[in-house]
Amino acid sequence: MFNNKSTDQKMTWFTETSSFLITISVVIILAYPFLQSCPPAEAIKSSNSDHDPLFNYRKSPIFKNSEKCAMFPTSSITTKICNPSLAHISMTLDTKFLRGSVAAIHSILQHCHCPENLFFHFISSESINLEPHLGKIFPLLSFKIYYFNPGIVQNKISSSIRQALEHPLNYARNYLADLLEPCVERVIYLDSDIILVDDISNLWRTSLGSTTVGSPEYCHANFTNYFTPKFWSHKKYFRTFHGRRPCYFNTGVMVIDLIRWRKYRYTRKLERWMKIQRVHRIYELGSLPPFLLVFAGKIAPIHQRWNQHGLGGDNLSGSCRNIHAGPVSLLHWSGGGKPWLRLDSGNSCPLDELWARYDLHG
């Protein structure tokens, strides 16, 4: 939708584009499919594994910094990992959701003024080395892949209402402070089923104040629904919310202060609730409720434009849903319906066509 601008005039136009225009752009794209064009993508043909449909991706267009970006001397990946001037983004990476991750990365790069000033921290449990495949799709991408051992959480995970929520990698976000290098002080965590239509640098600059986590809050949601009656009948459990006003937030988009996380050992606190869940069954929704128990009512609220979630429908049927009222910076297909699966099946939802603009598969 928006490409990097090379002149001051175009840069000014981009930076002054209002949230209203972003929303209108989404509507126009959906209404007029002929506008849904992307720069031509080059086919990748190099290794034998490229013939595997799993890795059948086109090469992304090259996205370069605009003239007003801060420039850093060419440095190694090791140096970039510890550069606090870069925007640090973390996502999980696995073969099942690789198509979603690639589309998400593509959208982030396309809408960023300074794409060369981003560093991606990918978490993977795969035995397949995904680094060369990702490097072919995004030749200039600065990234590192970290291995997450599923055994860390294998005995801590309880059954959920949807099998995908039980995947060990779904819990990797609990361990970012341990997985990433100690020099990484702050990170944006994103799920693999998102698309950005705004500059992620605006999210990176979010002030967390004295809190550890920032995320869009939804205080109109019925908070009691996220826990079982057994939780609310147990005084020791529900008193954890004493003195705070808990609101629902979605853990697919979070800005995290890793210094504070490490200092206050939040990983241990999340694990404590996971252990209680294994014995007493106090919730049904995978990795989300422990975050609510530890952080709800104690986060830095971020504008809801940064997580237009629920586009995948509910956790069971995955029905079609529209965006919520208001501006849009990030669309999130949380829920049972994933856009790439619905598109391939011929049963896509209207907003899935927007996701398809960033799809580099096939």
Coordinates of C-alpha atoms in Angstrom, one line a residue:
M1 CA 0.0 0.0 0.0
F2 CA 2.8 2.4 1.0
N3 CA 6.4 2.1 -0.2
N4 CA 9.4 3.8 1.2
K5 CA 9.7 7.4 -0.1
S6 CA 13.0 8.8 -1.4
T7 CA 12.2 12.6 -1.2
D8 CA 11.4 14.9 1.7
Q9 CA 8.0 15.7 0.1
K10 CA 6.9 12.0 0.0
M11 CA 8.3 11.4 3.5
T12 CA 6.3 14.3 4.9
W13 CA 3.2 12.9 3.2
F14 CA 3.7 9.5 4.7
T15 CA 4.4 10.6 8.2
E16 CA 1.5 13.0 8.3
T17 CA -1.0 10.4 7.0
S18 CA -3.7 10.2 9.7
S19 CA -5.2 7.1 11.2
F20 CA -8.4 8.0 9.3
L21 CA -6.6 7.6 6.0
I22 CA -5.1 4.3 7.0
T23 CA -8.6 3.0 7.8
I24 CA -10.0 4.4 4.5
S25 CA -7.1 2.7 2.7
V26 CA -8.1 -0.7 4.1
V27 CA -11.7 -0.2 3.0
I28 CA -10.7 0.9 -0.5
I29 CA -8.4 -2.1 -0.9
L30 CA -11.1 -4.5 0.1
A31 CA -13.7 -2.8 -2.1
Y32 CA -11.4 -2.6 -5.2
P33 CA -9.4 -5.8 -5.7
F34 CA -7.6 -4.4 -8.7
L35 CA -5.7 -2.1 -6.3
Q36 CA -4.3 -5.1 -4.5
S37 CA -1.0 -5.1 -6.3
C38 CA 2.5 -5.6 -4.8
P39 CA 5.9 -5.0 -6.3
P40 CA 6.9 -8.0 -8.4
A41 CA 8.5 -10.7 -6.4
E42 CA 11.4 -12.8 -7.8
A43 CA 11.1 -16.6 -7.7
I44 CA 13.6 -18.4 -5.5
K45 CA 15.4 -21.2 -7.2
S46 CA 18.5 -22.6 -5.6
S47 CA 18.4 -25.7 -3.4
N48 CA 16.6 -29.0 -3.7
S49 CA 14.3 -28.1 -0.8
D50 CA 12.9 -25.2 -2.9
H51 CA 10.9 -27.9 -4.8
D52 CA 9.2 -28.7 -1.6
P53 CA 5.8 -26.8 -1.5
L54 CA 6.5 -26.0 2.1
F55 CA 9.3 -23.7 1.0
N56 CA 7.9 -22.5 -2.3
Y57 CA 8.2 -18.7 -1.7
R58 CA 8.9 -15.8 -3.9
K59 CA 11.7 -13.4 -3.0
S60 CA 10.5 -10.2 -1.2
P61 CA 11.1 -6.8 -2.9
I62 CA 14.0 -5.0 -1.4
F63 CA 13.0 -2.4 1.1
K64 CA 15.6 0.3 1.9
N65 CA 15.8 3.1 4.5
S66 CA 14.4 6.5 3.5
E67 CA 16.7 9.5 3.5
K68 CA 15.7 10.7 7.0
C69 CA 16.5 7.4 8.7
A70 CA 19.4 7.2 11.2
M71 CA 22.1 5.3 9.5
F72 CA 24.5 2.9 11.3
P73 CA 27.8 1.7 10.1
T74 CA 27.6 -1.8 8.5
S75 CA 28.1 -4.2 11.3
S76 CA 27.8 -7.9 12.1
I77 CA 24.6 -9.6 13.2
T78 CA 26.2 -10.0 16.7
T79 CA 26.7 -6.3 16.9
K80 CA 23.2 -5.5 15.7
I81 CA 21.6 -7.9 18.3
C82 CA 22.8 -5.5 21.1
N83 CA 22.1 -2.2 19.3
P84 CA 19.4 -0.4 21.4
S85 CA 18.9 2.1 18.5
L86 CA 17.3 -0.7 16.4
A87 CA 13.7 -1.7 16.8
H88 CA 13.7 -5.3 18.1
I89 CA 10.9 -7.7 17.1
S90 CA 10.3 -11.2 18.2
M91 CA 8.1 -13.9 16.5
T92 CA 7.9 -17.6 16.6
L93 CA 8.9 -19.5 13.5
D94 CA 7.7 -23.0 12.5
T95 CA 6.8 -24.8 9.3
K96 CA 3.1 -24.9 10.1
F97 CA 2.8 -21.1 10.5
L98 CA 5.7 -20.2 8.3
R99 CA 3.4 -18.7 5.6
G100 CA 1.8 -16.4 8.1
S101 CA 5.2 -15.4 9.5
V102 CA 6.5 -14.5 6.0
A103 CA 3.5 -12.4 5.2
A104 CA 3.8 -10.6 8.6
I105 CA 7.4 -9.8 8.0
H106 CA 6.6 -8.6 4.5
S107 CA 4.0 -6.2 5.8
I108 CA 6.3 -4.9 8.5
L109 CA 9.1 -4.1 6.0
Q110 CA 6.7 -2.6 3.4
H111 CA 5.2 -0.1 5.8
C112 CA 8.4 0.8 7.8
H113 CA 10.2 4.1 7.0
C114 CA 13.5 2.6 8.2
P115 CA 13.3 -1.2 7.5
E116 CA 17.1 -1.6 7.7
N117 CA 16.9 -0.4 11.3
L118 CA 14.9 -3.5 12.4
F119 CA 16.2 -6.6 14.0
F120 CA 14.1 -9.8 14.2
H121 CA 14.5 -12.4 16.9
F122 CA 12.8 -15.6 15.8
I123 CA 12.0 -18.5 18.2
S124 CA 11.8 -22.0 16.7
S125 CA 11.5 -25.6 17.9
E126 CA 12.0 -27.0 14.4
S127 CA 14.6 -29.6 13.6
I128 CA 14.7 -28.1 10.1
N129 CA 17.1 -25.2 9.8
L130 CA 14.9 -22.4 8.6
E131 CA 17.6 -19.7 8.5
P132 CA 18.7 -20.3 4.8
H133 CA 15.0 -20.3 3.7
L134 CA 14.3 -17.1 5.4
G135 CA 17.5 -15.5 4.1
K136 CA 16.4 -16.3 0.5
I137 CA 13.0 -14.7 0.9
F138 CA 14.3 -11.6 2.7
P139 CA 18.0 -11.2 1.6
L140 CA 18.6 -8.0 3.6
L141 CA 16.8 -9.0 6.7
S142 CA 18.8 -8.7 10.0
F143 CA 17.7 -11.7 12.2
K144 CA 18.7 -14.5 14.4
I145 CA 16.9 -17.8 15.1
Y146 CA 16.9 -19.1 18.7
Y147 CA 16.1 -22.6 19.6
F148 CA 13.3 -23.2 22.1
N149 CA 13.4 -26.6 23.7
P150 CA 9.8 -28.0 24.0
G151 CA 10.8 -30.0 27.0
I152 CA 10.9 -26.8 29.0
V153 CA 7.1 -26.6 29.1
Q154 CA 6.1 -30.1 28.1
N155 CA 5.1 -31.0 31.6
K156 CA 3.6 -27.6 32.4
I157 CA 1.0 -27.5 29.6
S158 CA -2.6 -28.5 30.2
S159 CA -5.2 -29.3 27.6
S160 CA -7.0 -26.4 26.0
I161 CA -10.2 -25.9 24.0
R162 CA -8.2 -25.8 20.8
Q163 CA -5.2 -28.1 20.0
A164 CA -3.1 -25.4 18.5
L165 CA -3.1 -23.6 21.8
E166 CA -1.3 -26.5 23.4
H167 CA 1.7 -26.3 21.1
P168 CA 4.9 -25.8 23.2
L169 CA 6.0 -23.0 20.9
N170 CA 2.9 -21.1 21.9
Y171 CA 4.5 -20.6 25.3
A172 CA 7.9 -19.4 24.0
R173 CA 6.8 -15.8 24.7
N174 CA 7.0 -16.6 28.4
Y175 CA 10.7 -17.2 28.0
L176 CA 11.9 -14.3 25.8
A177 CA 13.9 -12.8 28.6
D178 CA 15.9 -16.0 28.9
L179 CA 16.1 -16.9 25.2
L180 CA 17.3 -13.5 23.9
E181 CA 20.7 -12.2 24.7
P182 CA 20.9 -10.2 28.0
C183 CA 21.9 -7.2 26.0
V184 CA 18.4 -7.0 24.4
E185 CA 16.6 -4.7 26.7
R186 CA 13.2 -4.2 25.0
V187 CA 11.3 -6.2 22.3
I188 CA 8.0 -6.2 20.5
Y189 CA 6.4 -9.6 20.5
L190 CA 4.1 -10.4 17.6
D191 CA 2.1 -13.5 16.7
S192 CA 2.5 -15.0 13.2
D193 CA -1.1 -14.3 12.1
I194 CA -0.8 -10.5 11.9
I195 CA -0.4 -7.9 9.2
L196 CA 0.8 -4.3 9.7
V197 CA -0.5 -1.4 7.7
D198 CA 1.4 1.2 9.7
D199 CA 5.1 1.9 10.6
I200 CA 6.1 -0.5 13.4
S201 CA 8.5 2.2 14.7
N202 CA 5.5 4.0 16.1
L203 CA 4.7 1.0 18.2
W204 CA 8.4 0.6 19.2
R205 CA 8.4 4.2 20.6
T206 CA 5.5 3.4 23.0
S207 CA 6.3 4.5 26.6
L208 CA 5.9 1.8 29.2
G209 CA 6.5 4.1 32.1
S210 CA 7.1 2.0 35.2
T211 CA 5.4 -1.1 33.8
T212 CA 6.9 -4.2 32.2
V213 CA 4.4 -4.9 29.4
G214 CA 2.4 -2.7 27.1
S215 CA -0.6 -4.0 25.1
P216 CA -4.0 -2.8 23.8
E217 CA -6.5 -3.3 26.6
Y218 CA -10.2 -4.3 26.2
C219 CA -12.0 -3.4 29.4
H220 CA -15.5 -3.9 27.9
A221 CA -14.8 -7.7 27.7
N222 CA -16.3 -9.9 30.3
F223 CA -13.2 -10.7 32.2
T224 CA -14.8 -13.5 34.3
N225 CA -15.1 -15.6 31.1
Y226 CA -11.4 -16.3 30.9
F227 CA -11.4 -18.4 34.0
T228 CA -13.4 -21.4 35.3
P229 CA -16.0 -21.2 38.1
K230 CA -13.5 -23.1 40.2
F231 CA -11.1 -20.2 40.0
W232 CA -13.7 -17.6 41.0
S233 CA -14.9 -19.8 43.9
H234 CA -11.4 -20.1 45.3
K235 CA -10.6 -17.1 47.4
K236 CA -6.9 -17.7 47.3
Y237 CA -6.9 -17.5 43.5
F238 CA -9.2 -14.6 42.7
R239 CA -7.6 -12.4 45.3
T240 CA -4.6 -12.1 43.0
F241 CA -6.6 -9.3 41.3
H242 CA -7.1 -7.4 44.6
G243 CA -6.1 -3.8 44.3
R244 CA -6.1 -3.7 40.5
R245 CA -8.7 -3.3 37.7
P246 CA -8.0 -6.2 35.4
C247 CA -8.9 -5.9 31.7
Y248 CA -8.5 -8.4 28.9
F249 CA -5.5 -8.0 26.6
N250 CA -4.3 -10.1 23.8
T251 CA -0.7 -11.5 24.1
G252 CA -0.2 -11.6 20.3
V253 CA 0.9 -8.0 20.4
M254 CA 3.1 -6.9 23.4
V255 CA 5.9 -4.4 24.0
I256 CA 8.1 -5.8 26.7
D257 CA 10.7 -4.3 28.9
L258 CA 13.1 -7.2 29.3
I259 CA 15.2 -5.5 32.0
R260 CA 12.2 -5.3 34.3
W261 CA 11.0 -8.8 33.3
R262 CA 14.3 -10.3 34.3
K263 CA 14.5 -8.2 37.5
Y264 CA 11.1 -9.3 38.8
R265 CA 11.4 -12.9 37.4
Y266 CA 8.0 -12.9 35.6
T267 CA 8.8 -16.2 33.9
R268 CA 8.6 -17.9 37.3
K269 CA 5.3 -16.2 38.1
L270 CA 3.8 -17.4 34.9
E271 CA 5.1 -20.9 35.5
R272 CA 3.5 -20.9 39.0
W273 CA 0.0 -20.4 37.5
M274 CA 0.7 -23.0 34.9
K275 CA 1.5 -25.5 37.6
I276 CA -1.7 -24.6 39.5
Q277 CA -3.7 -25.0 36.3
R278 CA -2.4 -28.6 35.8
V279 CA -3.9 -29.6 39.1
H280 CA -7.0 -27.4 39.5
R281 CA -8.1 -26.5 36.0
I282 CA -8.7 -22.8 36.5
Y283 CA -8.8 -21.7 32.9
E284 CA -9.3 -23.1 29.3
L285 CA -7.3 -20.9 26.9
G286 CA -3.7 -22.0 26.7
S287 CA -1.0 -19.5 27.3
L288 CA -3.2 -16.4 27.7
P289 CA -4.7 -16.7 31.2
P290 CA -1.3 -16.8 33.0
F291 CA -0.5 -13.5 31.4
L292 CA -3.8 -12.1 32.6
L293 CA -3.2 -13.3 36.1
V294 CA 0.2 -11.8 36.3
F295 CA -0.2 -8.6 34.3
A296 CA -3.9 -7.6 33.8
G297 CA -4.5 -4.2 35.4
K298 CA -0.7 -3.6 35.5
I299 CA 0.2 -2.9 31.9
A300 CA 0.8 0.2 29.8
P301 CA -2.3 0.5 27.7
I302 CA -1.6 0.9 23.9
H303 CA -4.1 2.2 21.4
Q304 CA -6.4 -0.5 20.2
R305 CA -5.5 0.3 16.6
W306 CA -2.4 -1.8 17.2
N307 CA -4.3 -5.0 17.7
Q308 CA -7.5 -5.4 15.6
H309 CA -7.8 -9.0 16.9
G310 CA -10.3 -11.8 16.5
L311 CA -10.3 -11.8 12.7
G312 CA -9.9 -15.6 12.8
G313 CA -13.3 -15.9 14.4
D314 CA -13.8 -17.9 17.6
N315 CA -11.6 -20.8 18.6
L316 CA -13.8 -23.5 17.3
S317 CA -15.6 -22.5 14.1
G318 CA -13.3 -19.8 12.9
S319 CA -16.1 -17.7 11.4
C320 CA -15.6 -14.5 9.4
R321 CA -15.4 -11.3 11.3
N322 CA -14.9 -7.6 10.4
I323 CA -12.5 -5.1 11.9
H324 CA -13.7 -3.1 15.0
A325 CA -14.7 0.5 14.7
G326 CA -11.8 2.9 14.7
P327 CA -8.4 3.3 13.1
V328 CA -6.3 0.3 12.0
S329 CA -2.5 -0.2 12.3
L330 CA -2.4 -3.9 12.8
L331 CA -4.8 -6.7 11.8
H332 CA -4.7 -9.9 13.8
W333 CA -6.3 -13.2 12.7
S334 CA -6.5 -14.6 16.2
G335 CA -9.0 -17.4 16.6
G336 CA -9.5 -20.7 14.7
G337 CA -9.6 -19.4 11.2
K338 CA -6.2 -18.6 9.5
P339 CA -6.4 -16.6 6.2
W340 CA -4.0 -18.8 4.2
L341 CA -6.0 -21.9 5.0
R342 CA -9.3 -20.2 4.2
L343 CA -7.9 -18.8 0.9
D344 CA -6.6 -22.2 -0.2
S345 CA -9.9 -23.9 0.6
G346 CA -11.8 -21.4 -1.5
N347 CA -13.8 -20.2 1.6
S348 CA -12.0 -17.0 2.3
C349 CA -13.4 -14.1 4.3
P350 CA -13.4 -10.5 2.9
L351 CA -10.4 -9.4 5.1
D352 CA -8.4 -12.5 4.1
E353 CA -8.0 -10.7 0.7
L354 CA -6.1 -8.0 2.4
W355 CA -3.8 -10.5 4.0
A356 CA -3.2 -12.1 0.6
R357 CA -1.5 -8.9 -0.6
Y358 CA 1.5 -9.8 1.6
D359 CA 1.5 -13.5 0.9
L360 CA 4.7 -14.6 -0.8
H361 CA 3.9 -18.3 -1.0
G362 CA 3.5 -20.2 -4.3

